[in-house]
Amino acid sequence: MNESFSKLKFAYAFAILIIMAIVGAVLSLIVEDYIILISVLGILYILLLIILLNAFHKYIKPIQVASKTMGELLKGNYRARVHHPFNGSIGDLSRQINELARNLSELSINEQMQADQLKTVIDNTESGLVLLDEKGYIHLVNRKFLSMFGGQQRDYVGYLYYDVMRQTAIHRTVQETFLYEKNVKKSITLDKDTRHMYIEVVGAPIFTERKLLKGAVLAFYDITDFKNVEVMRKDFVANVSHELKTPITSITGFAETLLDEGLSNPEINRQFTEIIYNESNRLQVLINDLLTLSKLEQEGFTLSYSDIHLITIVNEVLPAFKQKIAEKDISVDTSISDSIHFIADQEKLKQILINLLANAINYTPEQGKIKIQAVESEDDVHIMISDTGIGIPQDVTPRIFERFFRVDKARSRDTGGTGLGLAIVKHISELHGGHVTVESELNKGSTFTVVLPKNLDKVK
Ligand code: ADP
């Protein structure tokens, strides 16, 4: 409305100017005065100029400003705005351009935020990630991938995967992912700081909306812990089978011989039956130890805490070894203050003492010495069992608490050992929130120290 009104004003102004020019020209011709004619034309020219300038400011300049702003927006500068306060259609256009600019600016901020969030997720994910295009060029590698394979972003991004990744298993994963256009899984082993790292690599194809292959994502999972557990499990099964096989073979063999020929000979009969009895006992001890370990490891296993008077518990355990101690003429010295009290699982604590005392007696020659001591601090109780036995070689002391580890297999078997005693001691100590250590010198003796927290808050 406003705009058509001003257009009308321009039209009127033009018409008046033309009429004034004609009237002026006619008048000056009538009076034959060219000075008046020139003056009239001059004034008319100035007025025309003023009108044109006005028109420029009203119609041409706003279009120029709008066009410049649109140019900036097209270039991606979403902060560009039309700042001139125009009226009419031009004003509407300016406002719409500004609105568009604001929307674009919001969209771009959201997009940036989403990109940042995605980058954070990709970088902080626990698996290595690599993004490839359909030609095999790397577009992205995340932080985890770099920590697995070493190097920096710039060593990978922009390169062909087979130029910067040496493992043939990765090459095959990419090739098969592109070839079969479905997920492909392979494993690789990396040697890192003198240890093996097992990695599972999964290639997943990426498709366009029209189902055309666009590239692939490679995901790298560190499965070292799983592998180690698997190896441990296999070793354990192999060890258990082996430990069970030895006495069973012996029992079967002697029983067969007895059935075939021994029954008529009372001497052989007695001797073989004794062997069968001893081997059955060994089997029973082994099965008991295995059951103890399995119970300790069960999910949800809890200790039964009660107040422990240590000297009482030690005195309850010692009589079981009386005969063996006497047979080997070993002296046992107990030095535990009557005042030592703490909270622990009584049966499990007895198991610790039995296993450590049995070892001390088994691995100490005749006339040796065993000492049972305990000291307490504000937080912990230290129970020490020392012997003057054969000792343990320095290089194997760290392995002494592993299941089925024995320094001398034959000797351990002769003494009826299962190779599980110390593993059980370690497990029980840790369940109490404590630990066990050993100090030993070959042919001089060993000291096993069990440290248990007195404060129940420390128990995990
Ligand atoms: P085992 O049933 O064979 O005794 P353990 O787990 O109790 O199994 O002990 C593991 C190994 O540690 C034993 O085979 C033995 O070689 C060594 N060992 C344990 N205690 C002593 C000790 N007091 N003196 C010397 N060696 C020991």
Coordinates of C-alpha atoms and ligand atoms in Angstrom, one line a residue:
M1 CA 0.0 0.0 0.0
N2 CA 2.8 2.3 1.1
E3 CA 4.9 1.2 -1.8
S4 CA 2.3 1.8 -4.5
F5 CA 1.6 5.2 -2.9
S6 CA 5.3 6.2 -3.3
K7 CA 5.4 4.8 -6.8
L8 CA 2.4 7.1 -7.5
K9 CA 4.3 10.0 -6.0
F10 CA 7.2 9.3 -8.4
A11 CA 4.8 9.2 -11.3
Y12 CA 3.2 12.5 -10.3
A13 CA 6.6 14.1 -9.8
F14 CA 7.7 13.0 -13.3
A15 CA 4.5 14.2 -14.9
I16 CA 4.8 17.6 -13.1
L17 CA 8.4 17.8 -14.2
I18 CA 7.6 17.1 -17.8
I19 CA 4.7 19.5 -17.8
M20 CA 6.9 22.2 -16.1
A21 CA 9.6 21.5 -18.8
I22 CA 7.1 21.9 -21.6
V23 CA 5.5 25.0 -20.1
G24 CA 9.0 26.5 -19.4
A25 CA 10.2 25.7 -22.9
V26 CA 7.1 27.2 -24.5
L27 CA 7.3 30.3 -22.4
S28 CA 11.0 30.8 -23.1
L29 CA 10.4 30.3 -26.8
I30 CA 7.5 32.9 -26.7
V31 CA 9.7 35.5 -24.9
E32 CA 12.7 34.3 -26.9
D33 CA 14.8 34.3 -23.8
Y34 CA 17.3 31.4 -23.9
I35 CA 18.7 32.2 -20.5
I36 CA 15.4 31.4 -18.9
L37 CA 15.2 28.2 -21.0
I38 CA 18.6 27.1 -19.8
S39 CA 17.8 28.0 -16.2
V40 CA 14.5 26.1 -16.4
L41 CA 16.2 23.1 -18.0
G42 CA 19.0 23.3 -15.3
I43 CA 16.5 23.4 -12.4
L44 CA 14.6 20.5 -14.1
Y45 CA 17.8 18.5 -14.4
I46 CA 18.6 19.0 -10.7
L47 CA 15.1 18.0 -9.7
L48 CA 15.3 14.9 -12.0
L49 CA 18.6 14.0 -10.3
I50 CA 17.1 14.3 -6.8
I51 CA 14.1 12.1 -7.9
L52 CA 16.5 9.5 -9.4
L53 CA 18.7 9.5 -6.3
N54 CA 15.6 9.0 -4.2
A55 CA 14.5 6.1 -6.4
F56 CA 17.9 4.5 -6.1
H57 CA 17.9 4.6 -2.3
K58 CA 14.3 3.3 -2.2
Y59 CA 14.5 0.5 -4.8
I60 CA 18.0 -0.3 -6.1
K61 CA 20.0 -0.1 -2.8
P62 CA 17.8 -2.5 -0.8
I63 CA 18.0 -5.1 -3.6
Q64 CA 21.8 -4.7 -3.7
V65 CA 22.0 -5.2 0.2
A66 CA 19.6 -8.2 0.0
S67 CA 21.6 -9.7 -2.8
K68 CA 24.9 -9.2 -0.9
T69 CA 23.5 -10.8 2.2
M70 CA 22.2 -13.8 0.1
G71 CA 25.7 -14.1 -1.3
E72 CA 27.2 -14.3 2.2
L73 CA 24.7 -16.9 3.2
L74 CA 25.5 -18.9 0.1
K75 CA 29.2 -18.8 1.1
G76 CA 28.2 -20.3 4.5
N77 CA 28.5 -17.1 6.5
Y78 CA 25.2 -17.7 8.5
R79 CA 25.8 -14.6 10.6
A80 CA 25.2 -12.2 7.7
R81 CA 22.0 -10.1 8.1
V82 CA 20.2 -7.2 6.3
H83 CA 20.7 -4.3 8.7
H84 CA 18.9 -1.5 6.8
P85 CA 15.4 -0.7 8.0
F86 CA 13.5 -0.9 4.7
N87 CA 9.8 -0.6 4.3
G88 CA 7.3 -2.3 2.0
S89 CA 8.0 -5.4 0.0
I90 CA 11.7 -4.8 0.2
G91 CA 11.4 -4.6 4.0
D92 CA 9.5 -7.9 4.0
L93 CA 12.2 -9.5 1.8
S94 CA 14.9 -8.2 4.2
R95 CA 13.0 -9.7 7.2
Q96 CA 12.6 -13.0 5.4
I97 CA 16.3 -13.1 4.5
N98 CA 17.2 -12.4 8.1
E99 CA 14.8 -15.2 9.3
L100 CA 16.3 -17.6 6.8
A101 CA 19.8 -16.6 8.0
R102 CA 18.7 -17.2 11.6
N103 CA 17.3 -20.7 10.7
L104 CA 20.4 -21.6 8.8
S105 CA 22.6 -20.4 11.7
E106 CA 20.6 -22.5 14.2
L107 CA 20.8 -25.5 11.8
S108 CA 24.5 -25.1 11.5
I109 CA 25.0 -24.8 15.3
N110 CA 22.9 -28.0 15.8
E111 CA 24.9 -29.8 13.1
Q112 CA 28.2 -28.7 14.7
M113 CA 26.9 -29.9 18.1
Q114 CA 25.9 -33.3 16.6
A115 CA 29.2 -33.6 14.8
D116 CA 31.1 -32.8 18.1
Q117 CA 29.0 -35.3 20.0
L118 CA 29.6 -38.0 17.4
K119 CA 33.3 -37.2 17.4
T120 CA 33.4 -37.5 21.3
V121 CA 31.6 -40.9 21.1
I122 CA 33.8 -42.2 18.3
D123 CA 37.0 -41.0 20.2
N124 CA 35.9 -42.4 23.5
T125 CA 34.5 -45.7 22.4
E126 CA 36.4 -48.8 23.8
S127 CA 36.9 -50.2 20.3
G128 CA 39.2 -49.0 17.6
L129 CA 37.3 -47.5 14.6
V130 CA 38.4 -46.8 11.0
L131 CA 36.2 -45.4 8.2
L132 CA 37.0 -46.3 4.6
D133 CA 35.5 -45.0 1.4
E134 CA 34.6 -47.3 -1.5
K135 CA 38.1 -46.9 -3.0
G136 CA 39.8 -47.9 0.3
Y137 CA 40.9 -44.5 1.4
I138 CA 40.9 -43.9 5.1
H139 CA 38.6 -41.0 6.2
L140 CA 38.7 -41.4 10.0
V141 CA 40.6 -43.3 12.7
N142 CA 39.7 -42.9 16.3
R143 CA 41.9 -42.6 19.4
K144 CA 41.5 -46.2 20.5
F145 CA 42.7 -47.4 17.1
L146 CA 45.8 -45.2 17.4
S147 CA 46.5 -46.5 20.9
M148 CA 46.4 -50.1 19.5
F149 CA 48.4 -49.6 16.4
G150 CA 50.4 -46.5 17.2
G151 CA 50.9 -43.4 15.0
Q152 CA 48.8 -40.3 14.6
Q153 CA 45.7 -39.3 12.6
R154 CA 47.9 -37.8 9.9
D155 CA 49.7 -41.1 9.4
Y156 CA 46.4 -42.8 8.3
V157 CA 43.8 -40.3 7.1
G158 CA 43.9 -39.7 3.4
Y159 CA 45.9 -42.9 2.7
L160 CA 44.9 -46.2 1.1
Y161 CA 44.4 -48.7 3.9
Y162 CA 46.9 -51.3 2.5
D163 CA 49.6 -48.6 2.4
V164 CA 49.4 -47.8 6.1
M165 CA 48.1 -51.0 7.7
R166 CA 50.5 -53.9 7.5
Q167 CA 48.5 -56.8 8.8
T168 CA 47.3 -59.1 6.0
A169 CA 44.3 -60.1 8.2
I170 CA 43.1 -56.5 8.0
H171 CA 43.6 -56.5 4.2
R172 CA 41.6 -59.7 3.9
T173 CA 38.8 -58.3 6.1
V174 CA 38.5 -55.2 3.9
Q175 CA 38.6 -57.2 0.7
E176 CA 36.0 -59.7 1.8
T177 CA 33.7 -56.9 3.3
F178 CA 33.8 -55.2 -0.1
L179 CA 33.5 -58.4 -2.1
Y180 CA 30.6 -60.1 -0.1
E181 CA 29.1 -56.8 1.1
K182 CA 28.4 -58.2 4.5
N183 CA 30.1 -58.2 8.0
V184 CA 33.4 -60.1 8.1
K185 CA 35.3 -61.0 11.3
K186 CA 39.0 -61.9 11.7
S187 CA 41.5 -61.9 14.5
I188 CA 45.0 -60.6 14.6
T189 CA 47.8 -60.6 17.2
L190 CA 49.9 -57.5 17.9
D191 CA 53.2 -57.6 19.9
K192 CA 53.0 -54.8 22.3
D193 CA 55.7 -54.1 25.0
T194 CA 56.8 -57.7 25.1
R195 CA 53.3 -59.0 25.5
H196 CA 50.7 -60.3 23.0
M197 CA 47.6 -58.3 22.3
Y198 CA 44.7 -60.2 20.7
I199 CA 42.5 -58.2 18.5
E200 CA 39.3 -59.1 16.7
V201 CA 38.6 -57.0 13.6
V202 CA 35.1 -56.7 12.2
G203 CA 34.5 -55.2 8.8
A204 CA 31.0 -53.8 8.1
P205 CA 30.0 -52.4 4.7
I206 CA 28.2 -49.0 4.4
F207 CA 25.5 -48.5 1.8
T208 CA 24.0 -45.5 0.2
E209 CA 20.2 -45.0 0.3
R210 CA 20.0 -46.7 -3.1
K211 CA 21.9 -49.8 -1.6
L212 CA 25.1 -49.0 -3.4
L213 CA 28.4 -49.8 -1.5
K214 CA 29.8 -46.5 -0.2
G215 CA 32.6 -47.7 2.0
A216 CA 33.2 -49.8 5.2
V217 CA 33.7 -49.4 8.9
L218 CA 36.4 -51.5 10.6
A219 CA 36.0 -52.1 14.3
F220 CA 38.9 -53.4 16.4
Y221 CA 38.1 -55.1 19.7
D222 CA 40.8 -55.9 22.3
I223 CA 40.0 -59.5 23.2
T224 CA 43.3 -60.1 25.1
D225 CA 41.6 -60.6 28.5
F226 CA 39.1 -63.1 27.0
K227 CA 42.0 -65.0 25.3
N228 CA 43.9 -65.1 28.5
V229 CA 40.9 -66.4 30.4
E230 CA 40.4 -69.0 27.7
V231 CA 44.0 -70.1 27.9
M232 CA 43.8 -70.3 31.7
R233 CA 40.6 -72.3 31.5
K234 CA 42.2 -74.7 28.9
D235 CA 45.3 -75.1 31.1
F236 CA 43.2 -75.7 34.2
V237 CA 41.1 -78.4 32.5
A238 CA 44.3 -80.0 31.1
N239 CA 45.9 -79.9 34.6
V240 CA 42.8 -81.3 36.4
S241 CA 42.5 -84.1 33.8
H242 CA 46.2 -84.9 34.3
E243 CA 46.0 -84.8 38.1
L244 CA 43.0 -87.1 38.1
K245 CA 44.4 -89.4 35.5
T246 CA 47.5 -90.3 37.5
P247 CA 45.8 -91.8 40.6
I248 CA 43.0 -93.3 38.5
T249 CA 45.5 -95.1 36.2
S250 CA 47.3 -96.3 39.3
I251 CA 44.1 -97.5 41.0
T252 CA 42.9 -99.3 37.8
G253 CA 46.3 -100.9 37.1
F254 CA 46.7 -102.3 40.7
A255 CA 43.1 -103.4 40.9
E256 CA 43.4 -105.3 37.6
T257 CA 46.6 -107.0 38.7
L258 CA 44.9 -107.9 42.0
L259 CA 42.0 -109.4 40.1
D260 CA 44.2 -111.3 37.7
E261 CA 46.8 -112.8 40.0
G262 CA 47.2 -111.0 43.3
L263 CA 44.3 -112.5 45.2
S264 CA 46.2 -115.7 45.9
N265 CA 49.2 -113.9 47.4
P266 CA 48.4 -112.2 50.7
E267 CA 51.6 -110.1 50.7
I268 CA 50.9 -108.6 47.2
N269 CA 47.3 -108.4 48.1
R270 CA 48.0 -106.2 51.1
Q271 CA 50.6 -104.1 49.3
F272 CA 48.4 -103.4 46.3
T273 CA 45.4 -102.7 48.4
E274 CA 47.4 -100.1 50.4
I275 CA 48.5 -98.4 47.1
I276 CA 44.9 -98.3 45.9
Y277 CA 43.8 -96.9 49.3
N278 CA 46.5 -94.2 49.2
E279 CA 45.7 -93.2 45.6
S280 CA 42.0 -93.0 46.5
N281 CA 42.9 -90.7 49.3
R282 CA 44.9 -88.5 47.0
L283 CA 41.9 -88.4 44.6
Q284 CA 39.7 -87.4 47.5
V285 CA 42.1 -84.6 48.6
L286 CA 42.4 -83.3 45.1
I287 CA 38.6 -83.3 44.6
N288 CA 38.1 -81.6 48.0
D289 CA 40.6 -78.9 47.0
L290 CA 38.9 -78.4 43.6
L291 CA 35.5 -78.1 45.3
T292 CA 36.9 -75.6 47.8
L293 CA 38.3 -73.4 45.0
S294 CA 35.2 -73.7 43.0
K295 CA 33.1 -72.7 46.0
L296 CA 35.3 -69.7 46.7
E297 CA 35.0 -68.5 43.1
Q298 CA 31.2 -68.9 43.0
E299 CA 29.3 -65.7 42.2
G300 CA 27.8 -64.4 45.4
F301 CA 30.0 -66.4 47.7
T302 CA 30.1 -64.8 51.1
L303 CA 32.3 -65.4 54.1
S304 CA 30.8 -66.1 57.5
Y305 CA 32.4 -63.5 59.8
S306 CA 32.8 -64.0 63.5
D307 CA 35.2 -62.8 66.3
I308 CA 38.5 -64.7 66.0
H309 CA 40.7 -65.4 69.0
L310 CA 43.8 -66.3 67.0
I311 CA 45.7 -68.4 69.6
T312 CA 42.6 -70.5 70.2
I313 CA 42.2 -71.2 66.4
V314 CA 45.9 -72.1 66.1
N315 CA 45.7 -74.5 69.0
E316 CA 42.6 -76.1 67.4
V317 CA 44.5 -76.7 64.2
L318 CA 47.8 -78.0 65.5
P319 CA 46.7 -81.4 66.9
A320 CA 45.8 -82.6 63.3
F321 CA 49.6 -82.5 62.5
K322 CA 50.8 -84.0 65.8
Q323 CA 51.6 -87.4 64.3
K324 CA 53.5 -86.0 61.3
I325 CA 55.4 -83.5 63.5
A326 CA 56.4 -86.3 65.8
E327 CA 57.4 -88.6 62.9
K328 CA 59.8 -85.9 61.5
D329 CA 60.9 -84.8 64.9
I330 CA 60.1 -81.2 63.9
S331 CA 59.8 -78.5 66.7
V332 CA 56.9 -76.1 66.5
D333 CA 57.2 -72.8 68.3
T334 CA 54.1 -70.6 68.6
S335 CA 54.4 -67.0 69.5
I336 CA 51.0 -65.3 69.4
S337 CA 49.8 -62.8 71.9
D338 CA 46.6 -63.8 73.8
S339 CA 45.2 -60.4 73.0
I340 CA 44.9 -60.8 69.2
H341 CA 41.3 -60.7 68.2
F342 CA 39.8 -59.8 64.9
I343 CA 36.8 -60.5 62.6
A344 CA 37.2 -63.2 60.0
D345 CA 35.7 -66.4 58.6
Q346 CA 36.8 -69.0 61.2
E347 CA 36.6 -72.1 58.9
K348 CA 38.4 -70.3 56.1
L349 CA 41.1 -69.0 58.4
K350 CA 41.6 -72.6 59.7
Q351 CA 42.0 -73.7 56.0
I352 CA 44.7 -71.1 55.5
L353 CA 46.6 -72.3 58.6
I354 CA 46.2 -76.0 57.7
N355 CA 47.5 -75.5 54.1
L356 CA 50.5 -73.4 55.2
L357 CA 51.3 -75.7 58.2
A358 CA 51.0 -78.8 55.9
N359 CA 53.5 -77.3 53.5
A360 CA 55.9 -76.2 56.2
I361 CA 55.9 -79.8 57.6
N362 CA 56.0 -81.4 54.1
Y363 CA 58.9 -79.3 52.8
T364 CA 61.0 -79.3 56.0
P365 CA 63.4 -82.1 56.6
E366 CA 63.6 -84.1 59.8
Q367 CA 64.5 -82.1 63.0
G368 CA 63.7 -78.9 61.3
K369 CA 61.9 -75.9 63.0
I370 CA 58.6 -74.3 62.4
K371 CA 57.5 -71.0 63.9
I372 CA 54.0 -69.6 64.0
Q373 CA 53.9 -65.9 64.9
A374 CA 51.4 -63.1 64.7
V375 CA 51.7 -59.3 65.1
E376 CA 48.9 -56.8 64.8
S377 CA 48.9 -53.2 63.8
E378 CA 46.0 -50.7 64.1
D379 CA 44.5 -52.0 60.8
D380 CA 45.9 -55.5 60.1
V381 CA 46.9 -58.8 61.6
H382 CA 50.1 -60.4 60.2
I383 CA 50.3 -64.2 60.6
M384 CA 53.7 -65.6 59.8
I385 CA 54.5 -69.3 59.3
S386 CA 58.3 -69.9 58.9
D387 CA 60.2 -73.1 58.4
T388 CA 63.8 -74.2 58.1
G389 CA 62.9 -76.3 55.0
I390 CA 64.1 -76.7 51.5
G391 CA 63.1 -73.2 50.4
I392 CA 61.9 -72.0 47.1
P393 CA 64.1 -70.8 44.2
Q394 CA 63.9 -67.0 43.7
D395 CA 62.9 -67.2 40.1
V396 CA 59.7 -69.2 40.8
T397 CA 58.5 -67.4 43.9
P398 CA 56.1 -65.2 41.9
R399 CA 54.4 -68.3 40.4
I400 CA 54.1 -70.2 43.7
F401 CA 50.4 -69.2 44.2
E402 CA 49.3 -70.3 40.7
R403 CA 47.1 -73.4 40.6
F404 CA 49.0 -76.6 40.1
F405 CA 52.3 -74.9 40.2
R406 CA 55.0 -77.0 42.0
V407 CA 58.7 -76.5 42.2
D408 CA 59.3 -80.2 42.2
K409 CA 56.4 -82.2 40.9
A410 CA 57.6 -85.6 42.1
R411 CA 58.3 -84.3 45.6
S412 CA 54.9 -82.6 45.9
R413 CA 53.2 -85.8 44.9
D414 CA 55.2 -87.9 47.3
T415 CA 54.0 -85.6 50.1
G416 CA 50.4 -85.9 49.0
G417 CA 50.3 -82.4 47.6
T418 CA 47.7 -81.3 45.0
G419 CA 49.4 -78.1 43.9
L420 CA 46.3 -76.2 44.9
G421 CA 47.0 -75.4 48.6
L422 CA 48.6 -72.0 48.1
A423 CA 46.1 -71.0 45.5
I424 CA 43.4 -71.6 48.1
V425 CA 45.4 -69.6 50.7
K426 CA 45.7 -66.7 48.3
H427 CA 42.0 -66.8 47.4
I428 CA 40.8 -66.8 51.0
S429 CA 43.2 -64.0 52.0
E430 CA 41.9 -61.8 49.1
L431 CA 38.3 -62.6 49.9
H432 CA 39.0 -61.1 53.4
G433 CA 40.5 -58.0 51.7
G434 CA 44.0 -59.2 52.6
H435 CA 46.9 -60.8 50.9
V436 CA 49.7 -63.4 51.2
T437 CA 53.4 -63.1 50.5
V438 CA 56.4 -65.3 50.7
E439 CA 60.1 -64.8 51.5
S440 CA 62.3 -67.8 50.9
E441 CA 65.9 -68.8 50.6
L442 CA 66.9 -72.1 48.9
N443 CA 67.9 -74.8 51.4
K444 CA 67.4 -72.3 54.3
G445 CA 63.7 -72.0 54.7
S446 CA 60.6 -70.0 53.9
T447 CA 58.2 -67.6 55.6
F448 CA 54.7 -67.2 54.4
T449 CA 52.9 -64.1 55.7
V450 CA 49.1 -63.7 55.6
V451 CA 47.9 -60.1 56.2
L452 CA 44.2 -59.8 57.1
P453 CA 42.5 -56.5 57.8
K454 CA 41.0 -56.1 61.2
N455 CA 38.6 -53.5 60.0
L456 CA 35.7 -55.0 58.1
D457 CA 35.2 -51.9 56.0
K458 CA 38.3 -52.8 54.1
V459 CA 36.7 -56.1 52.9
K460 CA 35.6 -55.9 49.3
Ligands
ADP1 P1 51.4 -78.6 47.1 O1 50.1 -79.3 47.3 O2 52.2 -79.1 45.9 O3 52.1 -78.4 48.3 P2 50.9 -75.8 47.2 O4 50.0 -74.9 46.3 O5 50.6 -75.9 48.6 O6 50.9 -77.2 46.5 O7 52.4 -75.3 47.0 C1 52.9 -75.1 45.7 C2 54.3 -75.4 45.7 O8 55.0 -74.5 46.4 C3 54.7 -76.8 46.3 O9 54.6 -77.8 45.3 C4 56.1 -76.5 46.7 O10 57.0 -76.7 45.6 C5 56.2 -75.0 47.0 N1 56.1 -74.8 48.5 C6 54.9 -74.5 49.2 N2 55.2 -74.3 50.5 C7 56.5 -74.5 50.6 C8 57.4 -74.4 51.7 N3 57.0 -74.1 53.0 N4 58.7 -74.7 51.5 C9 59.1 -75.0 50.3 N5 58.4 -75.0 49.2 C10 57.1 -74.8 49.3

